[in-house]
Amino acid sequence: MKSTIDLESLEIFRAVIDAGSFTAAGEMLDKDKAHVSRVVSRLEKRLGVQLLKRSTRSLSITEIGRDLYERACGILNALEETQACIAQAHGEPRGLLKVTAGTEFGLMRVNCWISEYLKRYPQVQVEADFSNRIVDVIHEGIDVAIRVGPLVDSELSVRPLGYIRYGLYASCAYAHARGEPESLQALSEHSLIMFSPRGKPVWSLVNGKQRQEITGEALCIINNNLAVRDLAADGLGIALLPHFQAAPLVSQGRLTQILKDWERVPVPVSAIFTSSRYMTPKVRAFVNLAVADFKASSEIRTPASHGCARSRTQIKIKQ
């Protein structure tokens, strides 16, 4: 009787090698550790060979196990691509979409996309991870990663979504009490609430082809833009904020934009995914929704070119 290998055995065997242990493979596949171990043992028995060398502290692959692993990867990858092609031909977004984004942009913008996405496509579910940790898109099984800022070179596919634009804001009470500055130089007479993830904060501002940097002591330095926004809304000083974060408080009369001709160099936002060739309907629909939101939004849009800087000065703020 010829021995046979089922797809579940190949999938579990590949997961054990990728994860490095039966326990980690079980967590990856949402299966019990004992079940994972039994499947691999049964596979060895069917084939009549030892695929893994086990000890109480380690797990290593044999030479023939390595050969099976490479062939299993080829078979399973081909199957996944076939399933993706079939799903793409079907056209209707369905299944679980795993999305990741930074905490602030995730809460303020991506969450809105998810809400609209779920309303439009009743056959999808979403699992979202909003955090500032570095996410491994491939090994963590992420479908779409939303990244803010310049990207490092990667083999992953990238779809530019648009740009985040920034402006200077203060509370109406602050502007009334201290007066609105008429120039960047006048900021030296004001209290500044500045964002900085680390080190000394710098505002790099542009006005057409002019560019200036604001450095120096601030009343408060915080590593979270939402906290910066709230302190500015409480009347404590002037802040440089993304327009989309400031917009809700502007509509409430809690913030007002000042020095409107000056803004930070717009920051790009991109969608990252594993393959544009085999993009499933659920991924394509989500990415298209994000692109449409950028195009429709008045506070987040693709900027006009600022050109080369004609003048570049640095303004030192003293408190």
GROMACS .gro file of C-alpha atoms in nm:
model
  319
    1MET     CA    1   0.000   0.000   0.000
    2LYS     CA    2   0.141   0.335  -0.102
    3SER     CA    3   0.182   0.601   0.165
    4THR     CA    4  -0.010   0.924   0.115
    5ILE     CA    5   0.046   1.277   0.242
    6ASP     CA    6  -0.250   1.502   0.311
    7LEU     CA    7  -0.240   1.880   0.290
    8GLU     CA    8  -0.303   1.928   0.662
    9SER     CA    9   0.010   1.727   0.742
   10LEU     CA   10   0.218   1.939   0.505
   11GLU     CA   11   0.076   2.260   0.646
   12ILE     CA   12   0.144   2.158   1.006
   13PHE     CA   13   0.492   2.028   0.923
   14ARG     CA   14   0.579   2.356   0.750
   15ALA     CA   15   0.445   2.554   1.048
   16VAL     CA   16   0.660   2.353   1.292
   17ILE     CA   17   0.974   2.433   1.092
   18ASP     CA   18   0.881   2.800   1.048
   19ALA     CA   19   0.787   2.847   1.415
   20GLY     CA   20   1.067   2.634   1.559
   21SER     CA   21   0.856   2.429   1.800
   22PHE     CA   22   0.532   2.232   1.830
   23THR     CA   23   0.395   2.485   2.079
   24ALA     CA   24   0.461   2.788   1.858
   25ALA     CA   25   0.325   2.606   1.553
   26GLY     CA   26   0.007   2.524   1.743
   27GLU     CA   27  -0.037   2.889   1.839
   28MET     CA   28   0.024   2.997   1.479
   29LEU     CA   29  -0.238   2.754   1.346
   30ASP     CA   30  -0.472   2.781   1.645
   31LYS     CA   31  -0.434   2.409   1.713
   32ASP     CA   32  -0.345   2.209   2.021
   33LYS     CA   33   0.026   2.129   2.070
   34ALA     CA   34  -0.053   1.759   2.117
   35HIS     CA   35  -0.244   1.749   1.787
   36VAL     CA   36   0.049   1.912   1.604
   37SER     CA   37   0.291   1.658   1.750
   38ARG     CA   38   0.064   1.365   1.659
   39VAL     CA   39   0.028   1.483   1.299
   40VAL     CA   40   0.405   1.509   1.251
   41SER     CA   41   0.462   1.166   1.413
   42ARG     CA   42   0.192   1.014   1.191
   43LEU     CA   43   0.356   1.171   0.886
   44GLU     CA   44   0.692   1.018   0.979
   45LYS     CA   45   0.528   0.679   1.027
   46ARG     CA   46   0.356   0.695   0.689
   47LEU     CA   47   0.677   0.786   0.512
   48GLY     CA   48   0.898   0.554   0.716
   49VAL     CA   49   1.158   0.825   0.780
   50GLN     CA   50   1.261   1.060   1.060
   51LEU     CA   51   1.183   1.419   0.972
   52LEU     CA   52   1.272   1.585   1.302
   53LYS     CA   53   1.525   1.519   1.575
   54ARG     CA   54   1.363   1.584   1.912
   55SER     CA   55   1.515   1.647   2.253
   56THR     CA   56   1.381   1.800   2.571
   57ARG     CA   57   1.535   2.136   2.482
   58SER     CA   58   1.554   2.155   2.105
   59LEU     CA   59   1.404   2.054   1.775
   60SER     CA   60   1.610   2.014   1.457
   61ILE     CA   61   1.529   1.903   1.105
   62THR     CA   62   1.690   1.605   0.932
   63GLU     CA   63   1.826   1.616   0.580
   64ILE     CA   64   1.523   1.435   0.437
   65GLY     CA   65   1.300   1.656   0.652
   66ARG     CA   66   1.458   1.961   0.490
   67ASP     CA   67   1.384   1.818   0.146
   68LEU     CA   68   1.021   1.756   0.239
   69TYR     CA   69   0.993   2.107   0.388
   70GLU     CA   70   1.110   2.270   0.064
   71ARG     CA   71   0.869   2.061  -0.143
   72ALA     CA   72   0.586   2.131   0.103
   73CYS     CA   73   0.646   2.506   0.071
   74GLY     CA   74   0.625   2.479  -0.306
   75ILE     CA   75   0.303   2.275  -0.296
   76LEU     CA   76   0.131   2.493  -0.036
   77ASN     CA   77   0.237   2.820  -0.201
   78ALA     CA   78   0.103   2.698  -0.535
   79LEU     CA   79  -0.224   2.598  -0.368
   80GLU     CA   80  -0.255   2.937  -0.197
   81GLU     CA   81  -0.194   3.116  -0.528
   82THR     CA   82  -0.456   2.899  -0.694
   83GLN     CA   83  -0.707   2.978  -0.422
   84ALA     CA   84  -0.625   3.349  -0.455
   85CYS     CA   85  -0.684   3.337  -0.830
   86ILE     CA   86  -1.019   3.162  -0.780
   87ALA     CA   87  -1.122   3.417  -0.517
   88GLN     CA   88  -1.012   3.701  -0.745
   89ALA     CA   89  -1.222   3.561  -1.026
   90HIS     CA   90  -1.519   3.532  -0.790
   91GLY     CA   91  -1.490   3.903  -0.720
   92GLU     CA   92  -1.687   3.938  -0.395
   93PRO     CA   93  -1.483   4.040  -0.087
   94ARG     CA   94  -1.520   3.772   0.179
   95GLY     CA   95  -1.334   3.620   0.471
   96LEU     CA   96  -1.106   3.764   0.740
   97LEU     CA   97  -0.900   4.075   0.660
   98LYS     CA   98  -0.603   4.134   0.891
   99VAL     CA   99  -0.500   4.501   0.903
  100THR     CA  100  -0.228   4.681   1.094
  101ALA     CA  101  -0.152   5.052   1.139
  102GLY     CA  102   0.016   5.289   1.382
  103THR     CA  103  -0.187   5.369   1.692
  104GLU     CA  104  -0.275   5.732   1.618
  105PHE     CA  105  -0.349   5.702   1.246
  106GLY     CA  106  -0.525   5.373   1.310
  107LEU     CA  107  -0.762   5.519   1.567
  108MET     CA  108  -0.825   5.845   1.382
  109ARG     CA  109  -0.845   5.728   1.021
  110VAL     CA  110  -0.808   5.356   0.954
  111ASN     CA  111  -1.089   5.282   1.197
  112CYS     CA  112  -1.321   5.490   0.977
  113TRP     CA  113  -1.216   5.284   0.673
  114ILE     CA  114  -1.288   4.963   0.863
  115SER     CA  115  -1.633   5.086   0.959
  116GLU     CA  116  -1.721   5.172   0.599
  117TYR     CA  117  -1.564   4.848   0.474
  118LEU     CA  118  -1.776   4.633   0.706
  119LYS     CA  119  -2.090   4.821   0.605
  120ARG     CA  120  -2.024   4.772   0.234
  121TYR     CA  121  -1.917   4.408   0.239
  122PRO     CA  122  -2.130   4.186   0.467
  123GLN     CA  123  -1.923   3.873   0.401
  124VAL     CA  124  -1.598   4.008   0.550
  125GLN     CA  125  -1.461   4.024   0.902
  126VAL     CA  126  -1.170   4.241   1.018
  127GLU     CA  127  -0.892   4.183   1.268
  128ALA     CA  128  -0.705   4.510   1.331
  129ASP     CA  129  -0.379   4.570   1.518
  130PHE     CA  130  -0.320   4.939   1.599
  131SER     CA  131   0.025   4.963   1.754
  132ASN     CA  132   0.359   5.130   1.691
  133ARG     CA  133   0.561   4.810   1.696
  134ILE     CA  134   0.728   4.685   1.379
  135VAL     CA  135   0.496   4.424   1.232
  136ASP     CA  136   0.627   4.138   1.016
  137VAL     CA  137   0.365   4.140   0.743
  138ILE     CA  138   0.453   3.799   0.599
  139HIS     CA  139   0.515   3.592   0.912
  140GLU     CA  140   0.224   3.744   1.104
  141GLY     CA  141  -0.017   3.683   0.817
  142ILE     CA  142  -0.110   4.050   0.772
  143ASP     CA  143  -0.320   4.129   0.464
  144VAL     CA  144  -0.272   4.507   0.461
  145ALA     CA  145  -0.033   4.727   0.658
  146ILE     CA  146  -0.091   5.103   0.656
  147ARG     CA  147   0.240   5.287   0.692
  148VAL     CA  148   0.288   5.659   0.755
  149GLY     CA  149   0.615   5.816   0.640
  150PRO     CA  150   0.891   5.720   0.396
  151LEU     CA  151   0.930   5.347   0.333
  152VAL     CA  152   1.243   5.135   0.338
  153ASP     CA  153   1.311   4.910   0.040
  154SER     CA  154   1.109   4.590   0.057
  155GLU     CA  155   0.997   4.298  -0.157
  156LEU     CA  156   0.639   4.370  -0.053
  157SER     CA  157   0.394   4.548  -0.284
  158VAL     CA  158   0.320   4.914  -0.214
  159ARG     CA  159   0.019   5.128  -0.308
  160PRO     CA  160   0.058   5.502  -0.233
  161LEU     CA  161  -0.262   5.632  -0.074
  162GLY     CA  162  -0.196   6.004  -0.033
  163TYR     CA  163  -0.037   6.253   0.204
  164ILE     CA  164  -0.107   6.384   0.552
  165ARG     CA  165  -0.095   6.764   0.570
  166TYR     CA  166  -0.016   6.961   0.884
  167GLY     CA  167  -0.088   7.312   1.011
  168LEU     CA  168  -0.033   7.530   1.317
  169TYR     CA  169  -0.321   7.540   1.566
  170ALA     CA  170  -0.412   7.707   1.893
  171SER     CA  171  -0.727   7.727   2.100
  172CYS     CA  172  -0.957   8.022   2.043
  173ALA     CA  173  -0.909   8.120   2.409
  174TYR     CA  174  -0.530   8.119   2.369
  175ALA     CA  175  -0.546   8.320   2.046
  176HIS     CA  176  -0.773   8.575   2.215
  177ALA     CA  177  -0.557   8.604   2.526
  178ARG     CA  178  -0.212   8.604   2.365
  179GLY     CA  179  -0.299   8.723   2.015
  180GLU     CA  180  -0.226   8.533   1.695
  181PRO     CA  181   0.136   8.550   1.576
  182GLU     CA  182   0.167   8.733   1.245
  183SER     CA  183   0.492   8.559   1.145
  184LEU     CA  184   0.703   8.257   1.237
  185GLN     CA  185   0.946   8.490   1.413
  186ALA     CA  186   0.664   8.591   1.646
  187LEU     CA  187   0.641   8.232   1.772
  188SER     CA  188   0.933   8.317   2.002
  189GLU     CA  189   0.682   8.511   2.214
  190HIS     CA  190   0.444   8.215   2.245
  191SER     CA  191   0.417   7.885   2.429
  192LEU     CA  192   0.469   7.581   2.207
  193ILE     CA  193   0.337   7.228   2.253
  194MET     CA  194   0.566   7.007   2.044
  195PHE     CA  195   0.560   6.644   1.933
  196SER     CA  196   0.879   6.442   1.942
  197PRO     CA  197   0.918   6.062   1.967
  198ARG     CA  198   1.271   6.115   2.095
  199GLY     CA  199   1.529   6.389   2.129
  200LYS     CA  200   1.489   6.760   2.065
  201PRO     CA  201   1.181   6.856   1.863
  202VAL     CA  202   1.206   7.046   1.533
  203TRP     CA  203   0.930   7.195   1.320
  204SER     CA  204   1.029   7.193   0.952
  205LEU     CA  205   0.782   7.430   0.788
  206VAL     CA  206   0.730   7.534   0.427
  207ASN     CA  207   0.548   7.821   0.258
  208GLY     CA  208   0.565   7.778  -0.117
  209LYS     CA  209   0.937   7.768  -0.184
  210GLN     CA  210   1.037   7.904   0.156
  211ARG     CA  211   1.148   7.667   0.427
  212GLN     CA  212   1.214   7.738   0.792
  213GLU     CA  213   1.293   7.532   1.099
  214ILE     CA  214   1.162   7.604   1.446
  215THR     CA  215   1.381   7.470   1.724
  216GLY     CA  216   1.439   7.541   2.088
  217GLU     CA  217   1.269   7.503   2.422
  218ALA     CA  218   0.899   7.418   2.430
  219LEU     CA  219   0.646   7.448   2.709
  220CYS     CA  220   0.575   7.076   2.669
  221ILE     CA  221   0.719   6.793   2.455
  222ILE     CA  222   0.508   6.478   2.406
  223ASN     CA  223   0.549   6.164   2.193
  224ASN     CA  224   0.178   6.144   2.103
  225ASN     CA  225   0.002   6.385   1.864
  226LEU     CA  226  -0.339   6.331   2.024
  227ALA     CA  227  -0.199   6.446   2.358
  228VAL     CA  228  -0.037   6.746   2.186
  229ARG     CA  229  -0.372   6.832   2.029
  230ASP     CA  230  -0.560   6.811   2.358
  231LEU     CA  231  -0.313   7.036   2.541
  232ALA     CA  232  -0.340   7.293   2.262
  233ALA     CA  233  -0.720   7.272   2.283
  234ASP     CA  234  -0.694   7.337   2.657
  235GLY     CA  235  -0.532   7.673   2.579
  236LEU     CA  236  -0.175   7.592   2.680
  237GLY     CA  237  -0.002   7.686   2.356
  238ILE     CA  238   0.045   7.648   1.980
  239ALA     CA  239   0.083   7.303   1.822
  240LEU     CA  240   0.171   7.161   1.479
  241LEU     CA  241  -0.101   6.906   1.404
  242PRO     CA  242  -0.229   6.688   1.120
  243HIS     CA  243  -0.535   6.861   0.977
  244PHE     CA  244  -0.745   6.545   1.016
  245GLN     CA  245  -0.669   6.533   1.391
  246ALA     CA  246  -0.743   6.901   1.442
  247ALA     CA  247  -1.058   6.910   1.224
  248PRO     CA  248  -1.306   6.770   1.484
  249LEU     CA  249  -1.196   7.028   1.743
  250VAL     CA  250  -1.201   7.309   1.487
  251SER     CA  251  -1.564   7.226   1.409
  252GLN     CA  252  -1.637   7.239   1.784
  253GLY     CA  253  -1.473   7.581   1.815
  254ARG     CA  254  -1.196   7.448   2.041
  255LEU     CA  255  -0.910   7.501   1.793
  256THR     CA  256  -0.833   7.752   1.523
  257GLN     CA  257  -0.565   7.740   1.255
  258ILE     CA  258  -0.302   8.015   1.259
  259LEU     CA  259  -0.032   8.118   1.011
  260LYS     CA  260  -0.222   7.928   0.744
  261ASP     CA  261   0.042   7.984   0.475
  262TRP     CA  262   0.287   7.767   0.668
  263GLU     CA  263   0.269   7.388   0.694
  264ARG     CA  264   0.490   7.090   0.758
  265VAL     CA  265   0.618   6.903   0.452
  266PRO     CA  266   0.332   6.658   0.382
  267VAL     CA  267   0.388   6.301   0.500
  268PRO     CA  268   0.315   6.008   0.263
  269VAL     CA  269   0.080   5.725   0.359
  270SER     CA  270   0.105   5.383   0.189
  271ALA     CA  271  -0.067   5.047   0.190
  272ILE     CA  272   0.166   4.746   0.209
  273PHE     CA  273   0.065   4.395   0.110
  274THR     CA  274   0.230   4.074  -0.003
  275SER     CA  275   0.139   4.059  -0.371
  276SER     CA  276  -0.030   4.289  -0.622
  277ARG     CA  277  -0.047   4.009  -0.878
  278TYR     CA  278  -0.264   3.787  -0.659
  279MET     CA  279  -0.445   4.057  -0.462
  280THR     CA  280  -0.766   3.905  -0.326
  281PRO     CA  281  -1.096   4.093  -0.353
  282LYS     CA  282  -1.101   4.161   0.022
  283VAL     CA  283  -0.760   4.332   0.006
  284ARG     CA  284  -0.831   4.517  -0.319
  285ALA     CA  285  -1.162   4.651  -0.185
  286PHE     CA  286  -1.003   4.781   0.136
  287VAL     CA  287  -0.711   4.947  -0.044
  288ASN     CA  288  -0.943   5.107  -0.300
  289LEU     CA  289  -1.161   5.240  -0.018
  290ALA     CA  290  -0.855   5.399   0.146
  291VAL     CA  291  -0.746   5.559  -0.183
  292ALA     CA  292  -1.096   5.699  -0.238
  293ASP     CA  293  -1.099   5.847   0.114
  294PHE     CA  294  -0.777   6.036   0.046
  295LYS     CA  295  -0.909   6.169  -0.284
  296ALA     CA  296  -1.237   6.282  -0.130
  297SER     CA  297  -1.092   6.433   0.186
  298SER     CA  298  -1.029   6.805   0.199
  299GLU     CA  299  -0.790   6.786   0.492
  300ILE     CA  300  -0.582   6.492   0.366
  301ARG     CA  301  -0.483   6.525   0.004
  302THR     CA  302  -0.190   6.499  -0.233
  303PRO     CA  303   0.012   6.819  -0.198
  304ALA     CA  304   0.131   7.050  -0.471
  305SER     CA  305   0.505   7.049  -0.530
  306HIS     CA  306   0.695   7.281  -0.298
  307GLY     CA  307   0.990   7.304  -0.537
  308CYS     CA  308   1.342   7.388  -0.426
  309ALA     CA  309   1.382   7.602  -0.117
  310ARG     CA  310   1.470   7.962  -0.198
  311SER     CA  311   1.538   8.055   0.159
  312ARG     CA  312   1.611   7.834   0.455
  313THR     CA  313   1.636   7.991   0.797
  314GLN     CA  314   1.628   7.862   1.148
  315ILE     CA  315   1.427   8.029   1.420
  316LYS     CA  316   1.534   7.967   1.777
  317ILE     CA  317   1.247   7.973   2.025
  318LYS     CA  318   1.326   8.097   2.372
  319GLN     CA  319   1.080   8.057   2.653
   0.00000   0.00000   0.00000
